Short mmCIF file of C-alpha atoms in Angstrom, two decimals:
data_model
loop_
_atom_site.label_atom_id
_atom_site.label_comp_id
_atom_site.label_asym_id
_atom_site.label_seq_id
_atom_site.Cartn_x
_atom_site.Cartn_y
_atom_site.Cartn_z
CA MET A 1068 180.69 -117.53 -65.76
CA ASP A 1069 178.27 -116.07 -68.34
CA GLN A 1070 179.13 -117.75 -71.66
CA ASN A 1071 177.82 -114.79 -73.63
CA LEU A 1072 180.26 -112.55 -71.81
CA ASN A 1073 183.00 -114.94 -72.90
CA ALA A 1074 181.97 -113.97 -76.42
CA LEU A 1075 182.30 -110.30 -75.45
CA PHE A 1076 185.97 -110.71 -74.57
CA ASP A 1077 186.88 -113.59 -76.90
CA PRO A 1078 184.41 -113.56 -79.80
CA GLU A 1079 184.37 -115.82 -82.84
CA ASN A 1080 184.48 -113.07 -85.50
CA ILE A 1081 183.21 -109.50 -85.22
CA ALA A 1082 180.84 -107.44 -87.40
CA VAL A 1083 181.03 -103.64 -87.28
CA ILE A 1084 177.72 -102.11 -88.41
CA GLY A 1085 178.29 -98.52 -89.48
CA ALA A 1086 181.89 -99.09 -90.60
CA SER A 1087 183.35 -96.18 -92.54
CA ASN A 1088 186.34 -95.13 -94.65
CA ASN A 1089 186.21 -91.69 -93.04
CA PRO A 1090 188.97 -91.46 -90.38
CA LEU A 1091 186.78 -89.00 -88.45
CA LYS A 1092 184.02 -91.59 -88.00
CA ALA A 1093 183.77 -94.05 -85.11
CA GLY A 1094 183.17 -96.88 -87.58
CA TYR A 1095 186.62 -96.30 -89.07
CA THR A 1096 188.48 -96.18 -85.74
CA VAL A 1097 186.92 -99.46 -84.55
CA ILE A 1098 188.25 -101.27 -87.64
CA GLN A 1099 191.61 -99.54 -87.27
CA ASN A 1100 191.90 -100.52 -83.59
CA LEU A 1101 191.06 -104.14 -84.34
CA ASN A 1102 193.76 -104.14 -87.03
CA GLN A 1103 196.35 -102.54 -84.76
CA ILE A 1104 195.74 -104.80 -81.78
CA GLY A 1105 196.04 -107.81 -84.09
CA TYR A 1106 192.60 -109.40 -83.61
CA PRO A 1107 193.31 -112.95 -84.87
CA LYS A 1108 189.90 -113.83 -86.27
CA LYS A 1109 187.69 -112.17 -88.89
CA VAL A 1110 186.25 -108.63 -88.89
CA PHE A 1111 183.32 -107.86 -91.18
CA PRO A 1112 182.65 -104.16 -91.92
CA VAL A 1113 178.93 -103.64 -92.56
CA THR A 1114 177.94 -100.61 -94.65
CA PRO A 1115 176.02 -100.15 -97.90
CA SER A 1116 178.25 -97.29 -99.07
CA GLU A 1117 181.70 -98.95 -99.23
CA LYS A 1118 183.30 -101.97 -100.91
CA GLU A 1119 186.41 -102.18 -98.74
CA ILE A 1120 187.64 -100.59 -95.50
CA LEU A 1121 191.26 -100.87 -94.34
CA GLY A 1122 191.78 -104.00 -96.43
CA ARG A 1123 188.57 -105.72 -95.34
CA ASP A 1124 185.66 -106.52 -97.67
CA CYS A 1125 182.38 -104.83 -96.73
CA TYR A 1126 178.87 -106.26 -96.46
CA GLU A 1127 175.67 -104.35 -97.07
CA LYS A 1128 173.78 -106.00 -94.18
CA LEU A 1129 174.56 -108.21 -91.20
CA SER A 1130 172.35 -110.92 -92.65
CA ASP A 1131 174.60 -111.07 -95.76
CA ILE A 1132 177.55 -112.47 -93.78
CA GLU A 1133 177.75 -116.23 -94.25
CA GLU A 1134 180.32 -116.96 -91.57
CA ARG A 1135 179.70 -117.11 -87.83
CA VAL A 1136 179.52 -113.73 -85.99
CA GLU A 1137 179.43 -113.68 -82.17
CA LEU A 1138 180.04 -109.97 -81.51
CA VAL A 1139 178.31 -107.05 -83.24
CA VAL A 1140 179.47 -103.46 -82.81
CA LEU A 1141 176.80 -100.84 -83.51
CA ALA A 1142 178.36 -97.59 -84.72
CA THR A 1143 175.43 -96.30 -86.76
CA PRO A 1144 173.26 -93.28 -85.88
CA ALA A 1145 170.62 -94.34 -83.35
CA LYS A 1146 167.74 -93.56 -85.73
CA LEU A 1147 168.73 -96.61 -87.83
CA ILE A 1148 168.25 -99.06 -84.96
CA TYR A 1149 164.82 -100.21 -86.19
CA HIS A 1150 166.17 -101.35 -89.57
CA ILE A 1151 169.21 -102.98 -87.95
CA MET A 1152 167.07 -104.96 -85.51
CA GLU A 1153 164.83 -106.07 -88.37
CA ASP A 1154 167.91 -107.37 -90.17
CA LEU A 1155 169.13 -109.09 -87.00
CA THR A 1156 165.79 -110.91 -86.90
CA VAL A 1157 166.31 -112.02 -90.49
CA ARG A 1158 169.76 -113.35 -89.56
CA PHE A 1159 168.36 -115.37 -86.67
CA GLN A 1160 165.92 -117.09 -89.03
CA THR A 1161 168.89 -118.93 -90.53
CA LYS A 1162 171.68 -118.51 -87.99
CA ASN A 1163 171.78 -118.55 -84.21
CA ASP A 1164 175.17 -116.99 -83.67
CA VAL A 1165 175.23 -113.40 -82.34
CA LYS A 1166 175.86 -113.47 -78.59
CA VAL A 1167 176.79 -109.86 -77.75
CA ILE A 1168 176.06 -106.38 -79.10
CA VAL A 1169 178.32 -103.47 -78.16
CA CYS A 1170 176.39 -100.28 -78.94
CA ILE A 1171 178.89 -97.41 -79.08
CA ALA A 1172 176.30 -95.00 -80.51
CA ALA A 1173 174.52 -92.46 -78.30
CA ASP A 1174 171.08 -90.80 -78.52
CA TYR A 1175 169.25 -93.61 -76.76
CA GLY A 1176 167.75 -93.80 -73.26
CA GLU A 1177 170.29 -91.40 -71.77
CA THR A 1178 168.54 -88.53 -73.61
CA ARG A 1179 165.36 -89.17 -71.57
CA THR A 1180 163.36 -88.25 -74.63
CA GLU A 1181 160.44 -90.33 -75.82
CA GLU A 1182 162.25 -91.25 -79.04
CA GLY A 1183 165.53 -92.08 -77.29
CA ILE A 1184 163.75 -94.37 -74.86
CA ARG A 1185 161.86 -96.02 -77.74
CA ARG A 1186 165.10 -96.73 -79.60
CA GLN A 1187 166.65 -98.33 -76.53
CA GLU A 1188 163.54 -100.45 -76.02
CA CYS A 1189 163.72 -101.62 -79.66
CA LEU A 1190 167.35 -102.65 -79.18
CA MET A 1191 166.68 -104.44 -75.90
CA ASP A 1192 163.44 -106.15 -76.94
CA THR A 1193 165.13 -107.75 -79.94
CA ALA A 1194 168.25 -108.67 -77.96
CA LYS A 1195 166.23 -110.33 -75.20
CA LYS A 1196 164.18 -112.25 -77.77
CA TYR A 1197 167.33 -113.97 -79.02
CA GLY A 1198 169.25 -114.14 -75.74
CA ILE A 1199 171.82 -111.54 -76.81
CA ARG A 1200 173.69 -109.52 -74.16
CA VAL A 1201 174.06 -105.77 -74.79
CA VAL A 1202 176.83 -103.42 -73.67
CA GLY A 1203 175.76 -99.76 -73.73
CA PRO A 1204 174.27 -97.93 -75.52
CA ASN A 1205 176.26 -94.70 -75.17
CA CYS A 1206 179.62 -96.36 -74.43
CA ILE A 1207 183.06 -96.37 -76.07
CA GLY A 1208 183.44 -100.15 -76.28
CA ILE A 1209 185.67 -102.85 -74.81
CA ILE A 1210 189.29 -104.00 -74.88
CA ASP A 1211 190.74 -107.42 -74.11
CA ASN A 1212 194.50 -107.36 -74.50
CA ILE A 1213 194.92 -111.09 -74.03
CA ASN A 1214 192.52 -112.07 -76.81
CA ARG A 1215 193.42 -108.94 -78.83
CA VAL A 1216 189.95 -107.41 -79.03
CA ASP A 1217 189.44 -103.63 -79.23
CA THR A 1218 186.01 -102.34 -80.22
CA THR A 1219 186.62 -98.80 -78.94
CA PHE A 1220 186.46 -95.74 -81.15
CA VAL A 1221 189.22 -93.82 -79.36
CA GLU A 1222 192.90 -93.61 -80.15
CA THR A 1223 194.43 -95.13 -77.03
CA LEU A 1224 197.88 -93.71 -77.92
CA ILE A 1225 199.48 -97.06 -77.02
CA PRO A 1226 202.23 -97.79 -79.59
CA THR A 1227 201.24 -100.46 -82.12
CA GLU A 1228 204.09 -102.75 -81.06
CA MET A 1229 202.76 -102.68 -77.47
CA ARG A 1230 199.13 -103.37 -78.34
CA GLY A 1231 198.00 -106.71 -76.99
CA ARG A 1232 200.48 -106.74 -74.12
CA LYS A 1233 198.99 -108.45 -71.08
CA GLY A 1234 198.44 -106.75 -67.73
CA GLY A 1235 196.54 -107.67 -64.57
CA ILE A 1236 194.21 -104.65 -64.37
CA SER A 1237 190.57 -105.01 -65.45
CA PHE A 1238 188.59 -101.77 -65.50
CA ILE A 1239 184.91 -100.81 -65.71
CA SER A 1240 183.80 -97.24 -66.45
CA GLN A 1241 180.35 -95.73 -66.32
CA SER A 1242 181.58 -92.74 -68.34
CA GLY A 1243 182.93 -92.98 -71.88
CA ALA A 1244 184.88 -89.74 -71.60
CA MET A 1245 186.52 -90.85 -68.36
CA ALA A 1246 187.27 -94.24 -69.90
CA ALA A 1247 188.96 -92.64 -72.91
CA SER A 1248 190.95 -90.28 -70.68
CA ILE A 1249 192.14 -93.13 -68.47
CA LEU A 1250 193.30 -95.10 -71.51
CA MET A 1251 195.20 -92.10 -72.87
CA MET A 1252 196.71 -91.21 -69.49
CA GLY A 1253 197.79 -94.81 -69.07
CA ALA A 1254 199.52 -94.64 -72.44
CA SER A 1255 201.43 -91.55 -71.25
CA GLN A 1256 203.33 -93.41 -68.51
CA PRO A 1257 207.06 -94.17 -68.93
CA VAL A 1258 205.88 -97.62 -70.02
CA PRO A 1259 202.27 -97.52 -71.28
CA ILE A 1260 199.73 -99.38 -69.16
CA SER A 1261 198.33 -102.39 -70.97
CA MET A 1262 195.21 -103.51 -69.15
CA ASN A 1263 193.87 -107.04 -69.07
CA LYS A 1264 190.27 -106.05 -69.82
CA PHE A 1265 188.70 -102.62 -70.18
CA ILE A 1266 185.02 -101.87 -70.65
CA SER A 1267 182.82 -98.79 -70.89
CA ILE A 1268 179.21 -99.63 -69.94
CA GLY A 1269 177.33 -96.39 -70.72
CA ASN A 1270 173.59 -96.65 -70.07
CA MET A 1271 173.76 -100.18 -68.59
CA ALA A 1272 170.64 -101.15 -70.50
CA ASP A 1273 171.74 -104.76 -69.92
CA VAL A 1274 175.34 -105.61 -68.97
CA ASP A 1275 176.13 -103.70 -65.79
CA PHE A 1276 178.60 -103.52 -62.91
CA ILE A 1277 177.37 -106.72 -61.24
CA ASP A 1278 177.70 -108.79 -64.43
CA LEU A 1279 181.25 -107.63 -65.02
CA LEU A 1280 182.38 -107.77 -61.41
CA GLU A 1281 181.25 -111.39 -61.19
CA TYR A 1282 183.01 -112.14 -64.48
CA PHE A 1283 186.28 -110.54 -63.32
CA GLU A 1284 185.95 -112.30 -59.97
CA GLN A 1285 186.38 -115.62 -61.79
CA ASP A 1286 188.83 -114.38 -64.42
CA GLU A 1287 192.27 -115.79 -63.57
CA ASP A 1288 194.02 -113.04 -65.57
CA THR A 1289 192.41 -110.25 -63.51
CA LYS A 1290 194.65 -109.37 -60.56
CA VAL A 1291 192.98 -106.07 -59.55
CA ILE A 1292 189.65 -104.47 -60.53
CA GLY A 1293 189.21 -100.75 -61.13
CA MET A 1294 185.88 -98.89 -61.35
CA TYR A 1295 184.68 -95.42 -62.25
CA LEU A 1296 181.28 -95.26 -60.54
CA GLU A 1297 178.59 -92.60 -60.66
CA GLY A 1298 175.71 -94.60 -59.22
CA TYR A 1299 173.87 -97.91 -59.30
CA PRO A 1300 170.14 -98.64 -58.87
CA ASP A 1301 170.69 -101.32 -56.21
CA GLY A 1302 173.48 -99.99 -54.00
CA ARG A 1303 173.11 -102.81 -51.47
CA LYS A 1304 173.61 -105.49 -54.12
CA LEU A 1305 176.65 -103.66 -55.50
CA ILE A 1306 178.29 -103.38 -52.08
CA ASP A 1307 177.55 -107.03 -51.27
CA THR A 1308 179.16 -108.09 -54.54
CA LEU A 1309 182.22 -105.93 -53.95
CA ALA A 1310 182.51 -107.17 -50.36
CA ARG A 1311 182.68 -110.75 -51.57
CA ILE A 1312 185.17 -110.10 -54.37
CA VAL A 1313 187.55 -107.94 -52.34
CA LYS A 1314 188.37 -110.93 -50.14
CA LYS A 1315 189.95 -112.52 -53.25
CA LYS A 1316 191.40 -109.56 -55.15
CA PRO A 1317 191.60 -105.79 -54.55
CA VAL A 1318 188.96 -103.43 -55.95
CA VAL A 1319 189.78 -99.75 -56.51
CA VAL A 1320 186.81 -97.38 -56.93
CA LEU A 1321 186.72 -93.79 -58.10
CA LYS A 1322 183.24 -92.96 -56.82
CA VAL A 1323 182.04 -89.50 -57.87
CA GLY A 1324 179.07 -87.51 -56.64
CA ARG A 1325 180.64 -86.86 -53.24
CA SER A 1326 179.00 -83.44 -53.06
CA SER A 1327 175.27 -82.80 -53.38
CA ILE A 1328 175.86 -80.88 -56.62
CA GLY A 1329 178.12 -83.65 -57.94
CA ALA A 1330 175.41 -86.21 -57.16
CA LEU A 1331 172.89 -84.15 -59.11
CA ALA A 1332 175.30 -83.91 -62.06
CA ALA A 1333 175.79 -87.70 -61.99
CA ASN A 1334 172.04 -88.21 -62.10
CA SER A 1335 171.75 -85.84 -65.07
CA HIS A 1336 174.64 -87.54 -66.89
CA THR A 1337 173.67 -91.21 -66.99
CA GLY A 1338 170.40 -91.22 -65.07
CA SER A 1339 172.14 -93.09 -62.24
CA LEU A 1340 171.26 -91.92 -58.76
CA ALA A 1341 174.53 -91.35 -56.97
CA GLY A 1342 173.10 -92.19 -53.56
CA ALA A 1343 174.17 -90.81 -50.20
CA ASP A 1344 177.94 -90.59 -50.40
CA ALA A 1345 178.38 -91.11 -46.68
CA VAL A 1346 176.73 -94.52 -47.01
CA TYR A 1347 179.11 -95.55 -49.82
CA GLU A 1348 182.10 -94.22 -47.88
CA ALA A 1349 181.19 -96.18 -44.76
CA ALA A 1350 180.59 -99.36 -46.76
CA PHE A 1351 183.88 -99.03 -48.63
CA ARG A 1352 185.79 -98.67 -45.35
CA GLN A 1353 183.96 -101.54 -43.67
CA TYR A 1354 184.47 -104.04 -46.47
CA GLY A 1355 188.05 -103.24 -47.51
CA ILE A 1356 187.17 -101.58 -50.83
CA THR A 1357 189.85 -99.08 -51.85
CA ARG A 1358 188.33 -95.69 -52.57
CA VAL A 1359 190.30 -93.02 -54.44
CA CYS A 1360 189.41 -89.40 -55.14
CA THR A 1361 191.42 -88.56 -58.27
CA ILE A 1362 192.27 -90.19 -61.60
CA GLU A 1363 195.98 -89.92 -60.81
CA GLU A 1364 195.52 -91.69 -57.48
CA MET A 1365 193.50 -94.42 -59.14
CA MET A 1366 196.15 -95.03 -61.81
CA ASP A 1367 198.88 -95.23 -59.16
CA ILE A 1368 196.98 -97.64 -56.94
CA LEU A 1369 195.88 -99.95 -59.77
CA GLN A 1370 199.45 -100.23 -61.01
CA ALA A 1371 200.78 -100.78 -57.50
CA PHE A 1372 198.36 -103.64 -56.84
CA ASP A 1373 199.15 -105.11 -60.26
CA ALA A 1374 202.96 -104.89 -60.12
CA MET A 1375 203.87 -105.05 -56.43
CA HIS A 1376 203.62 -107.49 -53.54
CA LEU A 1377 201.51 -106.54 -50.54
CA PRO A 1378 203.51 -105.39 -47.52
CA GLY A 1379 203.61 -107.50 -44.38
CA GLY A 1380 202.46 -104.55 -42.28
CA ASP A 1381 202.32 -100.75 -42.09
CA ARG A 1382 205.96 -100.06 -41.08
CA CYS A 1383 207.35 -98.05 -43.99
CA PHE A 1384 210.92 -96.69 -44.04
CA LEU A 1385 211.60 -93.40 -45.88
CA LEU A 1386 214.91 -93.32 -47.74
CA THR A 1387 215.57 -89.98 -49.45
CA GLN A 1388 218.49 -88.52 -51.37
CA ALA A 1389 217.34 -84.91 -50.94
CA GLY A 1390 216.24 -83.07 -47.79
CA GLY A 1391 213.40 -81.00 -49.23
CA PRO A 1392 211.57 -83.85 -50.98
CA GLY A 1393 212.17 -85.97 -47.88
CA ILE A 1394 210.47 -83.45 -45.61
CA TYR A 1395 207.64 -83.06 -48.15
CA CYS A 1396 207.23 -86.84 -48.14
CA THR A 1397 207.31 -86.96 -44.35
CA ASP A 1398 204.43 -84.49 -44.10
CA ALA A 1399 202.39 -86.54 -46.57
CA PHE A 1400 203.30 -89.67 -44.60
CA VAL A 1401 202.01 -88.23 -41.33
CA GLU A 1402 198.86 -86.78 -42.91
CA GLU A 1403 198.00 -90.15 -44.45
CA LYS A 1404 197.54 -91.55 -40.90
CA ILE A 1405 198.01 -95.14 -42.07
CA LEU A 1406 201.74 -95.84 -42.23
CA GLU A 1407 204.16 -96.00 -39.31
CA PHE A 1408 207.84 -95.08 -39.27
CA PRO A 1409 209.76 -98.20 -38.16
CA ARG A 1410 212.56 -98.29 -35.63
CA ILE A 1411 215.32 -100.20 -37.40
CA THR A 1412 217.94 -102.20 -35.52
CA ASP A 1413 221.24 -100.76 -34.34
CA ASN A 1414 222.97 -103.17 -36.70
CA THR A 1415 221.12 -101.66 -39.70
CA LYS A 1416 221.99 -98.16 -38.54
CA GLU A 1417 225.67 -99.14 -38.38
CA ARG A 1418 225.46 -100.62 -41.86
CA LEU A 1419 223.99 -97.35 -43.17
CA LYS A 1420 226.78 -95.36 -41.49
CA ASP A 1421 229.37 -97.56 -43.19
CA ILE A 1422 227.65 -97.25 -46.59
CA LEU A 1423 226.72 -93.56 -46.71
CA PRO A 1424 228.65 -90.25 -46.80
CA PRO A 1425 229.58 -88.84 -43.36
CA MET A 1426 227.00 -86.04 -43.60
CA ALA A 1427 224.09 -88.45 -44.11
CA ASN A 1428 221.19 -88.18 -41.68
CA ILE A 1429 220.44 -91.64 -40.35
CA CYS A 1430 217.25 -92.08 -38.34
CA SER A 1431 216.68 -88.58 -37.10
CA PRO A 1432 213.72 -89.00 -36.85
CA GLU A 1433 213.43 -92.80 -36.59
CA GLY A 1434 212.42 -94.54 -39.79
CA TYR A 1435 213.97 -91.81 -41.94
CA ALA A 1436 217.34 -91.51 -43.66
CA ASP A 1437 218.66 -88.72 -45.91
CA ILE A 1438 221.52 -90.28 -47.91
CA THR A 1439 222.39 -86.79 -49.31
CA ALA A 1440 222.86 -85.49 -52.86
CA ALA A 1441 226.43 -86.81 -52.82
CA ALA A 1442 225.24 -90.42 -52.73
CA THR A 1443 226.58 -92.60 -55.55
CA VAL A 1444 224.69 -95.30 -57.43
CA GLU A 1445 226.24 -97.91 -55.14
CA GLN A 1446 225.23 -95.96 -52.04
CA HIS A 1447 221.65 -95.67 -53.33
CA VAL A 1448 221.45 -99.41 -53.95
CA GLU A 1449 223.28 -100.63 -50.86
CA SER A 1450 221.40 -98.36 -48.44
CA LEU A 1451 218.14 -99.67 -49.93
CA ARG A 1452 219.41 -103.23 -49.52
CA ALA A 1453 220.29 -102.63 -45.86
CA VAL A 1454 216.86 -101.20 -45.05
CA MET A 1455 215.03 -103.97 -46.91
CA GLU A 1456 216.92 -106.61 -44.94
CA ASP A 1457 215.75 -105.19 -41.62
CA ASP A 1458 212.98 -107.30 -40.09
CA ASN A 1459 211.35 -104.20 -38.62
CA VAL A 1460 210.64 -102.79 -42.11
CA ASP A 1461 207.57 -103.86 -44.11
CA SER A 1462 208.03 -101.52 -47.08
CA VAL A 1463 210.27 -98.69 -48.30
CA ILE A 1464 209.64 -95.34 -49.98
CA LEU A 1465 212.72 -94.25 -51.91
CA VAL A 1466 212.87 -90.66 -53.15
CA THR A 1467 215.73 -89.37 -55.29
CA VAL A 1468 216.31 -86.24 -57.36
CA VAL A 1469 218.98 -87.29 -59.84
CA PRO A 1470 221.76 -84.65 -60.06
CA THR A 1471 223.70 -84.21 -63.31
CA PHE A 1472 226.72 -86.08 -61.93
CA LEU A 1473 224.70 -89.21 -61.03
CA PRO A 1474 224.45 -91.59 -64.04
CA ARG A 1475 220.75 -92.28 -64.57
CA LYS A 1476 221.10 -95.49 -66.59
CA GLU A 1477 223.45 -97.02 -64.05
CA LEU A 1478 221.10 -96.00 -61.22
CA ALA A 1479 218.20 -97.80 -62.89
CA GLU A 1480 220.35 -100.85 -63.57
CA GLY A 1481 221.47 -100.94 -59.94
CA PHE A 1482 217.89 -100.91 -58.66
CA ILE A 1483 216.91 -103.57 -61.22
CA THR A 1484 219.71 -105.90 -60.11
CA LEU A 1485 218.60 -105.56 -56.49
CA LEU A 1486 214.83 -105.63 -56.89
CA LYS A 1487 214.66 -108.38 -59.50
CA ASN A 1488 216.58 -110.63 -57.13
CA LYS A 1489 213.95 -112.98 -55.69
CA GLU A 1490 215.53 -112.67 -52.26
CA TYR A 1491 214.51 -109.00 -52.12
CA GLY A 1492 211.93 -108.04 -54.70
CA SER A 1493 209.45 -110.73 -53.80
CA LYS A 1494 209.36 -109.88 -50.09
CA LYS A 1495 208.84 -106.16 -49.56
CA PRO A 1496 207.36 -103.48 -51.83
CA VAL A 1497 209.57 -100.51 -52.69
CA TYR A 1498 207.81 -97.32 -53.80
CA ILE A 1499 210.32 -95.48 -55.99
CA CYS A 1500 210.02 -91.79 -56.83
CA ILE A 1501 212.68 -90.49 -59.21
CA MET A 1502 211.94 -86.77 -59.45
CA ALA A 1503 212.69 -84.29 -62.24
CA GLY A 1504 210.13 -84.99 -64.97
CA GLY A 1505 211.42 -85.61 -68.47
CA TYR A 1506 215.03 -85.54 -67.34
CA VAL A 1507 214.63 -88.92 -65.62
CA TRP A 1508 212.03 -90.38 -68.00
CA GLU A 1509 214.44 -92.93 -69.49
CA CYS A 1510 215.58 -93.98 -66.02
CA ARG A 1511 211.98 -94.63 -64.99
CA LYS A 1512 211.30 -96.38 -68.29
CA LEU A 1513 214.17 -98.82 -67.73
CA LEU A 1514 212.74 -99.71 -64.33
CA GLU A 1515 209.15 -100.07 -65.50
CA GLU A 1516 210.16 -102.23 -68.45
CA GLN A 1517 211.39 -104.68 -65.80
CA GLY A 1518 208.07 -104.49 -63.94
CA ILE A 1519 209.35 -102.13 -61.23
CA ARG A 1520 206.72 -99.46 -60.58
CA THR A 1521 207.81 -95.81 -60.28
CA PHE A 1522 205.89 -92.77 -59.06
CA THR A 1523 205.89 -89.12 -60.10
CA THR A 1524 205.96 -87.48 -56.65
CA PRO A 1525 206.73 -88.56 -53.06
CA ALA A 1526 203.08 -87.99 -52.12
CA HIS A 1527 202.02 -90.50 -54.79
CA CYS A 1528 204.34 -93.06 -53.17
CA VAL A 1529 202.77 -92.43 -49.77
CA THR A 1530 199.23 -92.81 -51.05
CA ALA A 1531 200.02 -96.08 -52.83
CA ALA A 1532 201.89 -97.45 -49.81
CA GLY A 1533 199.03 -96.46 -47.52
CA HIS A 1534 196.33 -98.12 -49.61
CA MET A 1535 198.33 -101.33 -49.95
CA ALA A 1536 199.00 -101.45 -46.20
CA GLU A 1537 195.29 -100.90 -45.54
CA TYR A 1538 194.33 -103.75 -47.87
CA HIS A 1539 196.86 -106.05 -46.20
CA LYS A 1540 195.41 -105.12 -42.82
CA PHE A 1541 191.89 -105.89 -44.11
CA LEU A 1542 192.92 -109.34 -45.41
CA LYS A 1543 194.68 -110.11 -42.14
CA ARG A 1544 191.56 -109.12 -40.21
CA GLN A 1545 189.43 -111.32 -42.48
CA LYS A 1546 191.75 -114.25 -41.94
CA GLY A 1547 191.61 -113.76 -38.18
CA GLU A 1548 187.81 -113.62 -38.19
CA LYS A 1549 187.63 -116.78 -40.30
CA GLU A 1550 190.02 -118.66 -38.00
CA HIS A 1551 188.01 -117.49 -34.97
CA GLU A 1552 184.84 -118.91 -36.50
#
């Protein structure tokens, strides 16, 4: 594991060059985010125009800081890079401490102008001289929720009391805007998503996908890796790296540039050739890499891999409380072409008949049960228990539209009691969709606070269930090939 990248995610003190007292400036938000996440070590604002920023004493230059600094955030206009690198050289004449630079400023190589390229070369030449790794330029920064580091200049919208909460998702984004949007969308869930590590890589002048993928491969706190990918100069090396990692932990990729026009736009954006999409698509399928096409799908799948156990197969039972959503889910199920409706035992069918109202539809078609809008909390919970206990079922999609006469809090508590029981929750994934938007928000929140993932629509459940079944199938195939060898 690259020791300098250790300093990226767990640095001994941080200097922010270009710090500001102006809340509209990136240099202010970086300091604010470090304060809010509770970074436990020292932060040194560097600016000649201020004495104090958010309770922290300022320094005129990086070389003025006496204490050790391992991470430097560059938030100054790009035109100042020459003076900053000169000062970095002065610092290295007496100290040998800076290990990583995160350049959140733009107007470097991505502009493709002579001056922009020259600025990036100045940054990189100095960094290489002293063995410093560089993230960016033209990125929004990094977050490590375990070590409480946040060098981003965006408001993540995660409540202060939830900052620093550990999750198993580590994410790499080639786009700063997409990275910021993903953070904010994640914060808008019933329980905000708190990622393990999050990094925007911008121009990839130095630290790139391969560096970070190899780091996350060895990171014990990373359970699933997410990527927003436009393109990479060495596609073969990227695929080989992903193919190795995905045997240990799932990788979810939102690869854009699927169309010829989209590929051209990707090239214009970061200068990264998108490559022939058909080649990427074939490689992803061959090597078990999970490809998604929308942000919403990516968020669902990352959270599913993080919070849920893999199914033992592709037999997924559909338990619905409402006919319309059930039919809608069935269509999505069939169109997904991954999952199979199981044929449950006669004993399970009899149990469902005993549990549910007389008008319930049990297994017509097979693998499907409509428990009806009259179903009580107990009938919801006990019908789910019966299906989960059937050996012919690998996973369950549960869809319910909570009517006014069904107590939402009690429904959530009933599911929690069942699914947090090790006898059930640790064996088979249950994809829960509680429909009706804000009306059921608190119900979903109660579940998610207990680590039980919920989904917005039945189709989202199907997609998540399908991807997890596919990944299980890939791992099983890999195991079989290894045993055969």
